[in-house]
Short mmCIF file of C-alpha atoms and ligand atoms in Angstrom, two decimals:
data_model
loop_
_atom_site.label_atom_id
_atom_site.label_comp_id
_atom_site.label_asym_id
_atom_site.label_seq_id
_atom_site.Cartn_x
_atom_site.Cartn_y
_atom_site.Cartn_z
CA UNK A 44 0.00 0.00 0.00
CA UNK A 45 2.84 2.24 1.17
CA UNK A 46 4.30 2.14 -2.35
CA UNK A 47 1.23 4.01 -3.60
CA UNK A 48 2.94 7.18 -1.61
CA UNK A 49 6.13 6.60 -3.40
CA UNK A 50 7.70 8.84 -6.50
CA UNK A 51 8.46 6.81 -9.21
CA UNK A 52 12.25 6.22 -9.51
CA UNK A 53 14.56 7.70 -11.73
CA UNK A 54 14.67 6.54 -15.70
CA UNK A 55 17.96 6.54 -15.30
CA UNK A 56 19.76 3.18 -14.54
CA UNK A 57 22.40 2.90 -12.02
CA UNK A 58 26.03 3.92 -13.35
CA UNK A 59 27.32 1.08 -10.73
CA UNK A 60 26.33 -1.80 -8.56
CA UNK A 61 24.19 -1.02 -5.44
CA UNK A 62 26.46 -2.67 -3.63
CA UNK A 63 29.45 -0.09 -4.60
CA UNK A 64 27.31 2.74 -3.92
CA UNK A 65 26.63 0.93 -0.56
CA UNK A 66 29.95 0.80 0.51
CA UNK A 67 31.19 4.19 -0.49
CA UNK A 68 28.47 5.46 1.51
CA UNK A 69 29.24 3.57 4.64
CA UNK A 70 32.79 4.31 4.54
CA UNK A 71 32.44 8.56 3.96
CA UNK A 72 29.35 8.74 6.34
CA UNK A 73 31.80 6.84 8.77
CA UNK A 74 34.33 9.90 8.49
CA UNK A 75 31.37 12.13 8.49
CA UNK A 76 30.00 10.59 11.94
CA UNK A 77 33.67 10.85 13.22
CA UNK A 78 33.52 14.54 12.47
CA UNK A 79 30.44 15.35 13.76
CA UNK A 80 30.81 13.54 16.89
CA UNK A 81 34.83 15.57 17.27
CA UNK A 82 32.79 18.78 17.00
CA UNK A 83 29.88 18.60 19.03
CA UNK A 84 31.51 16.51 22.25
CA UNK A 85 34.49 19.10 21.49
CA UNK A 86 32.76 21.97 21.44
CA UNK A 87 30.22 21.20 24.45
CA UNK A 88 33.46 20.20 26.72
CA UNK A 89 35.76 23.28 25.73
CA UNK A 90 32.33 25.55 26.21
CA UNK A 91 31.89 24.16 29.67
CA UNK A 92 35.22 24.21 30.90
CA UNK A 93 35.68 27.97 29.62
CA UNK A 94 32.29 28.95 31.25
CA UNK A 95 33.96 27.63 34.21
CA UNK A 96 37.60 27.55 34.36
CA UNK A 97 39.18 30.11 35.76
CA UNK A 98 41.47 32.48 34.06
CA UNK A 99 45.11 30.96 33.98
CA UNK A 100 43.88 28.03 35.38
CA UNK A 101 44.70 24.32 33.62
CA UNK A 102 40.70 24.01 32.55
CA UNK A 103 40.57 27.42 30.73
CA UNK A 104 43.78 26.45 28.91
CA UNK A 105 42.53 22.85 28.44
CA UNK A 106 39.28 24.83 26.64
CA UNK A 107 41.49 27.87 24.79
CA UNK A 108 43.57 24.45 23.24
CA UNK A 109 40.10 22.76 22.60
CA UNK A 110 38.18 25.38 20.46
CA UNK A 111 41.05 26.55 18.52
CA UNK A 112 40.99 23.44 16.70
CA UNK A 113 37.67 22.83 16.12
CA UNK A 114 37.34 25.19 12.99
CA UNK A 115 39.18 22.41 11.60
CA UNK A 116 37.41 19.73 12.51
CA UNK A 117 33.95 21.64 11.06
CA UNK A 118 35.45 21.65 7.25
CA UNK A 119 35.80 17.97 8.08
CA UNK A 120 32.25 17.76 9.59
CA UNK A 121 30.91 19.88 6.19
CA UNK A 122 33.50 17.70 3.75
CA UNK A 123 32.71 14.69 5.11
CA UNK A 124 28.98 15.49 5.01
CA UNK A 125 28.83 16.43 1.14
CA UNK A 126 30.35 12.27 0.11
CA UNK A 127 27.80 10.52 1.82
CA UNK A 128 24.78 12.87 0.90
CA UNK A 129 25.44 12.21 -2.76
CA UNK A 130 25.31 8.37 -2.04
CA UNK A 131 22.40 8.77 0.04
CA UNK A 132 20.57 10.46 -2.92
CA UNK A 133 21.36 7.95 -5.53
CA UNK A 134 20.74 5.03 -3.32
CA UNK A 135 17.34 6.44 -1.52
CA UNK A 136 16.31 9.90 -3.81
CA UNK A 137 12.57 8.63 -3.90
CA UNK A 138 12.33 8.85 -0.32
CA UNK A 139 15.20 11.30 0.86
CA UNK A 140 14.51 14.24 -1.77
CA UNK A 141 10.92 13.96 -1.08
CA UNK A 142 11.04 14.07 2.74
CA UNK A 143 13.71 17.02 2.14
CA UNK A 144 11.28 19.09 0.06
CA UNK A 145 8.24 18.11 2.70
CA UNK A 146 10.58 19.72 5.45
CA UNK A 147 11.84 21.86 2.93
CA UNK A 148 12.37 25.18 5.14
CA UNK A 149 14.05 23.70 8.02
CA UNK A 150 16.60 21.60 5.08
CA UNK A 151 17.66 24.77 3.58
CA UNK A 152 17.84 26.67 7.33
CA UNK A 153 20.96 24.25 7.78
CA UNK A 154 23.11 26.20 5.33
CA UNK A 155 22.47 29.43 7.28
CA UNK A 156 22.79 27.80 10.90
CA UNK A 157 25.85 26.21 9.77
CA UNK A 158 27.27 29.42 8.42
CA UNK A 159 26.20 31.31 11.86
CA UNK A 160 27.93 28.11 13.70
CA UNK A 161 30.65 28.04 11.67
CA UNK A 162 31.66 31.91 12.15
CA UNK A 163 31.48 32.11 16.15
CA UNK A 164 33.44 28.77 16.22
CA UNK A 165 36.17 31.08 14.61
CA UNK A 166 35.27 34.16 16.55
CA UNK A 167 35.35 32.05 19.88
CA UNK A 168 38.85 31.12 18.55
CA UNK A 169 40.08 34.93 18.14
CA UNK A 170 39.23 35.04 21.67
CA UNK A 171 41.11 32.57 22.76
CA UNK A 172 44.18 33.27 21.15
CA UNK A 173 43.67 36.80 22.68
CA UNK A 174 43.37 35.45 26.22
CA UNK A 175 39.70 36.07 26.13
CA UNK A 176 36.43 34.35 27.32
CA UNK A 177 34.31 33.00 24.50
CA UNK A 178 32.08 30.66 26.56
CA UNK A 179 28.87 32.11 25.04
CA UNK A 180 29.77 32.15 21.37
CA UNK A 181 30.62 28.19 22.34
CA UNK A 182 27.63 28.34 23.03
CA UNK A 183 25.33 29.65 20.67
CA UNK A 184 27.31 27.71 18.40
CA UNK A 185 26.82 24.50 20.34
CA UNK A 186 23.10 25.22 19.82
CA UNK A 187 22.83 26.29 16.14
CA UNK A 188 24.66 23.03 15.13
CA UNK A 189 23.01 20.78 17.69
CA UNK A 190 20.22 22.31 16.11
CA UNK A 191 21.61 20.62 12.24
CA UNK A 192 21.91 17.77 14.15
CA UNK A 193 18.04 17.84 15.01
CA UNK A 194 16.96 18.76 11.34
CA UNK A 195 19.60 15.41 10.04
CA UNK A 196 17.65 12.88 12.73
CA UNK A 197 14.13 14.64 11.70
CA UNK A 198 14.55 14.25 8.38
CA UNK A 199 16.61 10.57 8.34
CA UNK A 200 13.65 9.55 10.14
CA UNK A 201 10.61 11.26 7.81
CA UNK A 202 12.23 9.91 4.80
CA UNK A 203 11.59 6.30 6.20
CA UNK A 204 7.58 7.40 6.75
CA UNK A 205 6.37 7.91 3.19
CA UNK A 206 2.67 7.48 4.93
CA UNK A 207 3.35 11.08 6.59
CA UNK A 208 4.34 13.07 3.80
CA UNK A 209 1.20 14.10 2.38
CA UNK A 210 -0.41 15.42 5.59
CA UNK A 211 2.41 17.14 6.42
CA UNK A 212 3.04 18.81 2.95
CA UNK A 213 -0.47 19.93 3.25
CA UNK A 214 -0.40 21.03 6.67
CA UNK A 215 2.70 23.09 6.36
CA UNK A 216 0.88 25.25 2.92
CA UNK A 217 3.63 23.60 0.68
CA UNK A 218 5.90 25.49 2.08
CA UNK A 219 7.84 22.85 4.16
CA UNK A 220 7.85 24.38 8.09
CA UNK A 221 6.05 22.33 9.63
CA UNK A 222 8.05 19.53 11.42
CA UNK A 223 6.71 16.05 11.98
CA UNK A 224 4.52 15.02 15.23
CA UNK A 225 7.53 13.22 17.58
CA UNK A 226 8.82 9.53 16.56
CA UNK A 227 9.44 7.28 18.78
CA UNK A 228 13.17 6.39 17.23
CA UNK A 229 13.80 10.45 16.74
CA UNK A 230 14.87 11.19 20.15
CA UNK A 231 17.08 8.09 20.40
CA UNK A 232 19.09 8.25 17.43
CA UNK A 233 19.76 11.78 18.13
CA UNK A 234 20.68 11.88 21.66
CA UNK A 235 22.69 9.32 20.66
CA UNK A 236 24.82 11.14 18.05
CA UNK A 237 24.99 14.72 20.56
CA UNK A 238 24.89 13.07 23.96
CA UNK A 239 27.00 10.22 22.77
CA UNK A 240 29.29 12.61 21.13
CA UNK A 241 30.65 13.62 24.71
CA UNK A 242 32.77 9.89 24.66
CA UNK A 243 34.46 10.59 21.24
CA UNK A 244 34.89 14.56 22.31
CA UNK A 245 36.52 13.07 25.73
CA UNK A 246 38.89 10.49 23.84
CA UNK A 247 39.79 13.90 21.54
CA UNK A 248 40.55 16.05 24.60
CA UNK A 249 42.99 13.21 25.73
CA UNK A 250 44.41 12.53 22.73
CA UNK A 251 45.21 16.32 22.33
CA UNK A 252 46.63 16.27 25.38
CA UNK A 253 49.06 13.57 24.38
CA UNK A 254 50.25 14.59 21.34
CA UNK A 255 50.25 18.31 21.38
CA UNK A 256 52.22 21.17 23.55
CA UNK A 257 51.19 22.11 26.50
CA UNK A 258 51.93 23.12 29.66
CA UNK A 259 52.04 20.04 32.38
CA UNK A 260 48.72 21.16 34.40
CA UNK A 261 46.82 21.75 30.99
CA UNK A 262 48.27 18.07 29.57
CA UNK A 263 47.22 16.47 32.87
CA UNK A 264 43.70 17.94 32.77
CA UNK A 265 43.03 16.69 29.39
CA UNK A 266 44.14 13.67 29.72
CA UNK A 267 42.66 13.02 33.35
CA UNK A 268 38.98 15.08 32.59
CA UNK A 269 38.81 14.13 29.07
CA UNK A 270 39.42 10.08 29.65
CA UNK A 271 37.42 10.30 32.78
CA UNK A 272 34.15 12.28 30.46
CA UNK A 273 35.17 9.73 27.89
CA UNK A 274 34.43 6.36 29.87
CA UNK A 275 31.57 7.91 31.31
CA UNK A 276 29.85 9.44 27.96
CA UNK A 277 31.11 5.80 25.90
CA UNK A 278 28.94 4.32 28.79
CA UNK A 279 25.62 6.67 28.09
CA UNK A 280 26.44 6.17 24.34
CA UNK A 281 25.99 2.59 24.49
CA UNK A 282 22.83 3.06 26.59
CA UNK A 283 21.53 5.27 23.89
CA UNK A 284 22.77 3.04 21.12
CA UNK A 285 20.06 0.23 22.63
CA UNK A 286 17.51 2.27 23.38
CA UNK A 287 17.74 3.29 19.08
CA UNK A 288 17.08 -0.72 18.96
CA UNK A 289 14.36 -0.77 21.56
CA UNK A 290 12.60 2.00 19.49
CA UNK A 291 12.34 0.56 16.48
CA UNK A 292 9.21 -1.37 15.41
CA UNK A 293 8.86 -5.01 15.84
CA UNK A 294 9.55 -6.17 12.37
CA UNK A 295 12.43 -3.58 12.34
CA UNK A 296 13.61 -5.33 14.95
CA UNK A 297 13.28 -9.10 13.45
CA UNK A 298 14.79 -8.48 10.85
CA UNK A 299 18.09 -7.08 12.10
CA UNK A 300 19.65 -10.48 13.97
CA UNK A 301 18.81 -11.60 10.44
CA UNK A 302 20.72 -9.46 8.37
CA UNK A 303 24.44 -9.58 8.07
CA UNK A 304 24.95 -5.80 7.58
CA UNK A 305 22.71 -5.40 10.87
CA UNK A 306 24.09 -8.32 12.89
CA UNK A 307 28.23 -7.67 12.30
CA UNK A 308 27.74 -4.39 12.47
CA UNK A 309 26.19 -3.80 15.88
CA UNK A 310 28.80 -6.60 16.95
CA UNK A 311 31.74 -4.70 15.80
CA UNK A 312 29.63 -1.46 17.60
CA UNK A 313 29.51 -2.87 20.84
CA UNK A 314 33.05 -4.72 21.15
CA UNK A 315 34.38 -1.15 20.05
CA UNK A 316 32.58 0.52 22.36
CA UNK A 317 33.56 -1.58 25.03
CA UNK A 318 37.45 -1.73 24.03
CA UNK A 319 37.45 2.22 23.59
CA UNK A 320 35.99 2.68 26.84
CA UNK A 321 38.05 0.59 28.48
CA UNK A 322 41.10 1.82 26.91
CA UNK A 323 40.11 5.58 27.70
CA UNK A 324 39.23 4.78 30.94
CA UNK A 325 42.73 3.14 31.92
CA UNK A 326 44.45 5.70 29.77
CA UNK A 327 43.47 7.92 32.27
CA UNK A 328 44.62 6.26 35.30
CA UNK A 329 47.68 5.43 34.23
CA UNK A 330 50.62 8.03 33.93
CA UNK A 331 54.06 8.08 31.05
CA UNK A 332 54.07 6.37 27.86
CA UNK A 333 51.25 3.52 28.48
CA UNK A 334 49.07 5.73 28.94
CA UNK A 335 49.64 7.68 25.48
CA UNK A 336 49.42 4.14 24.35
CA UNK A 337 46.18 3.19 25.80
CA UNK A 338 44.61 6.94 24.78
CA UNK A 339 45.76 6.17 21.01
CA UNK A 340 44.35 2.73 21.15
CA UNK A 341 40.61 4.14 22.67
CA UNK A 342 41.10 6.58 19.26
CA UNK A 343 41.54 3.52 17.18
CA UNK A 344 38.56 1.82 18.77
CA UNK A 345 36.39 5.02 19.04
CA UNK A 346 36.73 5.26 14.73
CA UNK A 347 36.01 1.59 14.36
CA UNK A 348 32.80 1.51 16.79
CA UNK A 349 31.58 4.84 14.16
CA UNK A 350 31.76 2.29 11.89
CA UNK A 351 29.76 -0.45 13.59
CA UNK A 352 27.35 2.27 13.94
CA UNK A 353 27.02 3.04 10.40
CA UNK A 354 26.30 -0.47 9.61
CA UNK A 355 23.98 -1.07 12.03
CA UNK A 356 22.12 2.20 11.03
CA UNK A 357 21.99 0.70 7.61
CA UNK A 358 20.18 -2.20 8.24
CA UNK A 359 18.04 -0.13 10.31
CA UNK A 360 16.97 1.73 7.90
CA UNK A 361 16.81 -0.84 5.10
CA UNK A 362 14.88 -2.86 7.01
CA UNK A 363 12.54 0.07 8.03
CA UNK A 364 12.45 0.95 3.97
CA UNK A 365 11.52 -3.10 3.04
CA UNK A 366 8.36 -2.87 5.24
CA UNK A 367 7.04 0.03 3.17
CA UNK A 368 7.60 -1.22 -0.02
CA UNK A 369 10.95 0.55 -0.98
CA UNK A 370 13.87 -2.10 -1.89
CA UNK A 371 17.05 -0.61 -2.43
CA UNK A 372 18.54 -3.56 -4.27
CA UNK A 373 15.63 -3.40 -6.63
CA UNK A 374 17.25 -1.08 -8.95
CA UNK A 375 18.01 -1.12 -12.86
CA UNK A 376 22.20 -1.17 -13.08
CA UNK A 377 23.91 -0.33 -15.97
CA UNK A 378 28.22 -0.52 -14.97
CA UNK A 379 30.15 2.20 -16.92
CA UNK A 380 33.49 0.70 -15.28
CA UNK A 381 35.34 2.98 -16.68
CA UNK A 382 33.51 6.01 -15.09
CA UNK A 383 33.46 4.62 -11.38
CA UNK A 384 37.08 3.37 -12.59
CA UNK A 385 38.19 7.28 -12.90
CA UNK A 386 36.04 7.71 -9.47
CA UNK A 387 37.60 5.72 -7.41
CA UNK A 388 41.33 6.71 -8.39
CA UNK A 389 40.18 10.04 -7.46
CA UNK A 390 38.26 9.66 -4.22
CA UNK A 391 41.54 8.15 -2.82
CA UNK A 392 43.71 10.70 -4.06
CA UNK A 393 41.69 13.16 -2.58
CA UNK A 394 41.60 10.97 0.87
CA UNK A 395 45.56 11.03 0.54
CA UNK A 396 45.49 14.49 0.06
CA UNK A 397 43.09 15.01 2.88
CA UNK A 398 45.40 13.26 5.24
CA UNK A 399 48.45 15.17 3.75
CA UNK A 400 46.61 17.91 5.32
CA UNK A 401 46.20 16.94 8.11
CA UNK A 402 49.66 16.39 8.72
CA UNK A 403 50.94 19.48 7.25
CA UNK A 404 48.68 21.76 9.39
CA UNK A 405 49.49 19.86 12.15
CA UNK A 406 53.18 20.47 11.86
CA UNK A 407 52.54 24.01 10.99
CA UNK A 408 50.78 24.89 13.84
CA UNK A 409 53.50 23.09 16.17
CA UNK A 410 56.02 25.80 14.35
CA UNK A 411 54.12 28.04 14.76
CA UNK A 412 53.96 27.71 18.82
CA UNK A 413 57.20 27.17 18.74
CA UNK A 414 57.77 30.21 17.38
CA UNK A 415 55.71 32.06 19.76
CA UNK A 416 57.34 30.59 22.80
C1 HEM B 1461 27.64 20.76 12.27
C2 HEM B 1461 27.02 20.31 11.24
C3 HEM B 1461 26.40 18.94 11.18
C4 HEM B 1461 25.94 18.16 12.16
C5 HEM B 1461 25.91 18.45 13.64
C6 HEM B 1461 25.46 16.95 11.55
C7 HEM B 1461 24.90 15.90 12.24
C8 HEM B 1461 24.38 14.79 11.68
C9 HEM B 1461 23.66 13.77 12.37
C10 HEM B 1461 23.35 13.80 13.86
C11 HEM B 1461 23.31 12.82 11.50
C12 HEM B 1461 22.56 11.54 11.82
C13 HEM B 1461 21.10 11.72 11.69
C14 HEM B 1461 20.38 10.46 12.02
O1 HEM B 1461 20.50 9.50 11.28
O2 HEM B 1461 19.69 10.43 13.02
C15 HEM B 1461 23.82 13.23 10.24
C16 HEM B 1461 23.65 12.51 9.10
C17 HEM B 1461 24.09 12.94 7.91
N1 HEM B 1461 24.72 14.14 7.63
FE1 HEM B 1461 25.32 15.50 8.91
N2 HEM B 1461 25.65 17.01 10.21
C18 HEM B 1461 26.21 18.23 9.94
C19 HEM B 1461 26.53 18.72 8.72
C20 HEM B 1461 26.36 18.04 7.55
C21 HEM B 1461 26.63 18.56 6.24
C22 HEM B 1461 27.13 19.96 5.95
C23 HEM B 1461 26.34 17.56 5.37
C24 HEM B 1461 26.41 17.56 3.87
C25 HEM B 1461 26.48 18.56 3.10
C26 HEM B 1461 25.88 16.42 6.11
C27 HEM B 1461 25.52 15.22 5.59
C28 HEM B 1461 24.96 14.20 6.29
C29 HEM B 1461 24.51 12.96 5.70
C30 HEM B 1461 24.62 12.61 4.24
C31 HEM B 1461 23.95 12.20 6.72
C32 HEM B 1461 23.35 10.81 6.65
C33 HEM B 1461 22.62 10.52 5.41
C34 HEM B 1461 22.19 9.13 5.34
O3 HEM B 1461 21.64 8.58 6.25
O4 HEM B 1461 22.42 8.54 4.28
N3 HEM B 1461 25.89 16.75 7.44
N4 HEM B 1461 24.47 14.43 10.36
#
């Protein structure tokens, strides 16, 4: 019946396999998830600790160290974002554009929160590297792009409810600002990605204060308060990441053990989860070189339980799709090998040159302290 609500998909065929387009979207909305879960735990925990930390004291230079990186991290968070989009629209364009234009107002209000966002992380940054507060800018920032993150969740979850897209076109005048009546699986699957993002934000801190310069008392309270906020915000991550199971409806939910995308990845979710937490947690208890050890391996583990995530998400979603008539391997696939040949030679030379950059700005801005000191 559902299918009646669907748009008829696209004419053209497929340029290559599902299953390619499959995988290149679970590997850049991987990096994307990494990103956005850097700059929202980041941001909250360098917000907090400059609201509260003292002037000269180890917390405010924990949270000066903190938000001058996070520009940064948000062109990975937009970069990151852009990959798995176009994926997402091949793959699921029936129901993603359409639940996009039903919400259509609040879909285009991300470019302008993220441009508002974007410009006080870098104003909050001045600030710091004038010896400035900047707690508030954190946090209207904090609250413009946990504010994305709402729209993303909203919208991730309308696109699976083709039932509710007429009423709600109709209610809103066409005009796409009226968001949809509360799901059950909404508030789940976002508190886990903002509230959860607190454990990857804590393993960041750490790591930061590992492997960059700072003074002993700042290094110490990164690594102690950001392993310590780690463990803890792993642990209400995982909570959350059952409770997005628990939500889901029952044939949702019978289906997942089934499939292999479902099963292996929320296995490789929660050993992750479990061997980043515990890593963080003794990183933090430990002092010298095992404990830069421990805080690299929770980094490790952190990226690899994203991925579990992703995977599990998938199936989710799939599954959610299948009961309402949409099959994503049910497409029309005609290979042009040599196009997706040209592709994929390019998307890794652009993820060499991505890590390139990383490197080089992270030696740059060690010269540059240097300098300064
Ligand atoms: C600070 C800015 C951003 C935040 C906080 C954010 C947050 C999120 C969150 C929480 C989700 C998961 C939603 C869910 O499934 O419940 C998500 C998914 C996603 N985001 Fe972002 N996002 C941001 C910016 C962007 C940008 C700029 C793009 C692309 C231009 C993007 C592309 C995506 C895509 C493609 C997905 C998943 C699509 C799919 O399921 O296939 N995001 N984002």
């Amino acid at each position: 019946m559902s299918l009646l609500y669907l748009p008829n998909v696209d004419p053209i065929p497929l340029p290559a396999p599902v299953w390619l387009f499959k995988v290149l979207h679970i590997a850049t909305l991987m990096l994307h998830f990494v990103a956005v879960q850097l700059i929202l735990g980041g941001l909250t925990l360098a917000t907090v600790w400059n609201l509260f930390g003292k002037s000269g004291s180890p917390m405010a230079g924990a949270s000066d160290s903190v938000v001058k990186k996070l520009p940064t991290v948000m062109t990975y968070v937009i970069n990151f974002g852009v990959p798995p989009l176009l994926f997402s629209q091949v793959l699921y364009g029936q129901t993603l554009y359409t639940s996009s234009v039903v919400i259509g107002f609040y879909w285009i209000l991300v470019i302008f929160l993220l441009i508002a966002g974007y410009y006080l992380l870098y104003r909050a940054g001045d600030r710091a590297d004038a010896g400035r507060s900047w707690w508030w800018m954190g946090l209207v920032s904090l609250v413009l792009l946990a504010y994305v993150a709402r729209i993303y969740a909203t919208n991730m979850t309308l696109m699976l409810h083709p039932e509710r897209w007429l009423a709600l076109y109709v209610e809103s005048g066409g005009f796409g600002g009226v968001m949809p009546k509360v799901d059950p699986t909404t508030l789940p699957r976002f508190l886990f990605m903002t509230v959860g993002a607190l454990g990857f934000g804590g393993i960041a801190a750490a790591l930061l204060g590992q492997y960059f310069t700072h003074t002993d008392d700042v290094k110490r309270f990164l690594t102690r308060t950001g392993s310590l906020l780690g463990a803890v915000f792993l642990a209400v991550q995982m909570l959350c990441g059952y409770w997005v199971y628990a939500a889901q409806p029952a044939v949702v939910k019978e289906g997942f053990w089934n499939s292999p995308i479902g099963y292996y990845g929320a296995i490789l979710w929660a050993v992750f989860s479990v061997a980043a937490l515990a890593s963080i947690a003794a990183g933090g208890l430990i002092k010298g070189s095992l404990s830069r050890l421990l805080v690299s391996v929770a980094g490790l583990a952190a990226v690899l339980m994203t991925a579990g995530a992703v995977l599990a998400r998938d199936a989710i979603r799939d599954l959610s799709l299948l009961a309402v008539g949409f099959d994503v391997w049910n497409r029309t696939v005609v290979a042009n090998w040599s196009v997706v040949g040209i592709f994929l030679v390019l998307f890794v030379a652009a993820l060499v040159l991505i890590a390139v950059l990383l490197v080089a700005v992270n030696r740059s801005m060690k010269e540059v302290k240097n300098q300064n000191a």
